[in-house]
Protein backbone atom coordinates (compact mmCIF):
# COMPACT_ATOMS: atom_id res chain seq x y z
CA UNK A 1 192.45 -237.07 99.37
CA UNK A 2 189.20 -237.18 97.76
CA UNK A 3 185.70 -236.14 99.31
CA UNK A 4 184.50 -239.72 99.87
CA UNK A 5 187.91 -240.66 101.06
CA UNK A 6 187.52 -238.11 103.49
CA UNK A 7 184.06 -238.77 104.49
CA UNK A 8 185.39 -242.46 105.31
CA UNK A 9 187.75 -241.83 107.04
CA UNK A 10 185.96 -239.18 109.42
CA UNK A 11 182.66 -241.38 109.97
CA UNK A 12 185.33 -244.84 110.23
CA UNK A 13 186.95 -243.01 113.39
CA UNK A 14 183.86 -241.67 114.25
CA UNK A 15 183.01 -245.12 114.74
CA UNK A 16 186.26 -246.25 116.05
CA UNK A 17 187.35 -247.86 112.85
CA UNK A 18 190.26 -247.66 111.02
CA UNK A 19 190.73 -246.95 107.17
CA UNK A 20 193.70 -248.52 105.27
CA UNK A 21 194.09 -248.44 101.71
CA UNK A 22 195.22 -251.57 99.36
CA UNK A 23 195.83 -251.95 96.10
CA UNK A 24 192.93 -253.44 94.21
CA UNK A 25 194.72 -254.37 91.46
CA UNK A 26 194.31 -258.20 90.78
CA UNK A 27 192.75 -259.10 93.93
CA UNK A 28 189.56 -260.97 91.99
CA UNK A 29 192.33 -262.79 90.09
CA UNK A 30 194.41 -263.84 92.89
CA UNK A 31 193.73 -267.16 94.38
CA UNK A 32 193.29 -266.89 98.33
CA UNK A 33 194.08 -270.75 98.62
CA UNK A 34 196.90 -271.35 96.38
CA UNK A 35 198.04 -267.71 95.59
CA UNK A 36 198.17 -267.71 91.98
CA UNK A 37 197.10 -265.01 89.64
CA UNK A 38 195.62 -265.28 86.09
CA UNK A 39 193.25 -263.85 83.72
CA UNK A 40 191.80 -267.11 83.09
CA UNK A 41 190.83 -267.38 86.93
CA UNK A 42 188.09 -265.52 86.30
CA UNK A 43 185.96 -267.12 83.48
CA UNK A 44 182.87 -264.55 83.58
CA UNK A 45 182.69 -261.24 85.64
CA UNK A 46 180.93 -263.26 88.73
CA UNK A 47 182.64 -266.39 88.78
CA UNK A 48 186.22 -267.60 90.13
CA UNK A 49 188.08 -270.81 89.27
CA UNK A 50 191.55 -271.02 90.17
CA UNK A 51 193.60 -272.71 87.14
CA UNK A 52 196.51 -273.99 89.30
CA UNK A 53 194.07 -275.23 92.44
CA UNK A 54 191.09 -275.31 91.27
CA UNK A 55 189.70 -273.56 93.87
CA UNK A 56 186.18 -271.87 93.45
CA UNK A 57 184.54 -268.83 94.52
CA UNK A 58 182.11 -265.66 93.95
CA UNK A 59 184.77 -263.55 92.36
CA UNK A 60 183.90 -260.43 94.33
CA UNK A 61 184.34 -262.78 97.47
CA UNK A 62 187.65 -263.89 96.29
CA UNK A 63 188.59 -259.97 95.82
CA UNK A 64 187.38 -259.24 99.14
CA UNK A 65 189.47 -261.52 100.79
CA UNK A 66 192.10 -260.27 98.69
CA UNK A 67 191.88 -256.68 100.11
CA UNK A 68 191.04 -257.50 103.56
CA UNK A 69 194.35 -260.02 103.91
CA UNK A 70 196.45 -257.00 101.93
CA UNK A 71 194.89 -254.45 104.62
CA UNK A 72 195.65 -256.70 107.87
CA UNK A 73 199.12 -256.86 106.07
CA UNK A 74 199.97 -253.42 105.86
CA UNK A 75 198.43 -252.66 108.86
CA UNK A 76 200.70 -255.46 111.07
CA UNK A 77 203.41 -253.71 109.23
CA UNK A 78 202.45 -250.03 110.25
CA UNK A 79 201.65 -250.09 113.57
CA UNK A 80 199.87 -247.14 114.77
C-alpha cells in the first residue's frame, strides 16, 4: 500500500471511518439514473449528459456518486 493510502487509512480510523477502495474506472461515464456508459456522456471534461436518458450532471458529481454507490456495494458485500 502506498504512503497516502496508508495515511488514509490510519487518520479514517482515527476518526472512526472506514476506507474502501473502488474502481474508478468509468464512473464519470456511467449514468447514476439510467446506468449506461459511454464516451459520448461526457461532452467536455466538466459536463455530463447521459445519451440513453438524458440525464444531466457536473461530471465529477456523477463520478462521485459512482464511487460512493460502488463503495456501499462492496462494503454490504464484505461485512466487517
Amino acid at each position: 500500500m502506498g504512503v497516502f493510502l496508508t495515511i488514509l487509512h490510519d487518520k479514517a480510523e482515527s476518526a472512526g471511518r472506514e476506507v474502501i477502495a473502488v474502481d474508478p474506472r468509468n464512473t464519470s461515464r456511467e449514468c447514476p439514473e439510467c446506468g449506461h456508459t459511454a464516451k459520448a456522456n461526457r461532452p467536455t471534461q466538466e459536463k455530463f449528459h447521459c445519451v440513453a436518458c438524458a440525464h444531466t450532471a457536473h461530471a465529477d458529481t456523477v463520478g462521485a456518486i459512482n464511487v460512493l454507490r460502488a463503495g456501499l456495494v462492496r462494503r454490504d458485500a464484505n461485512p466487517a
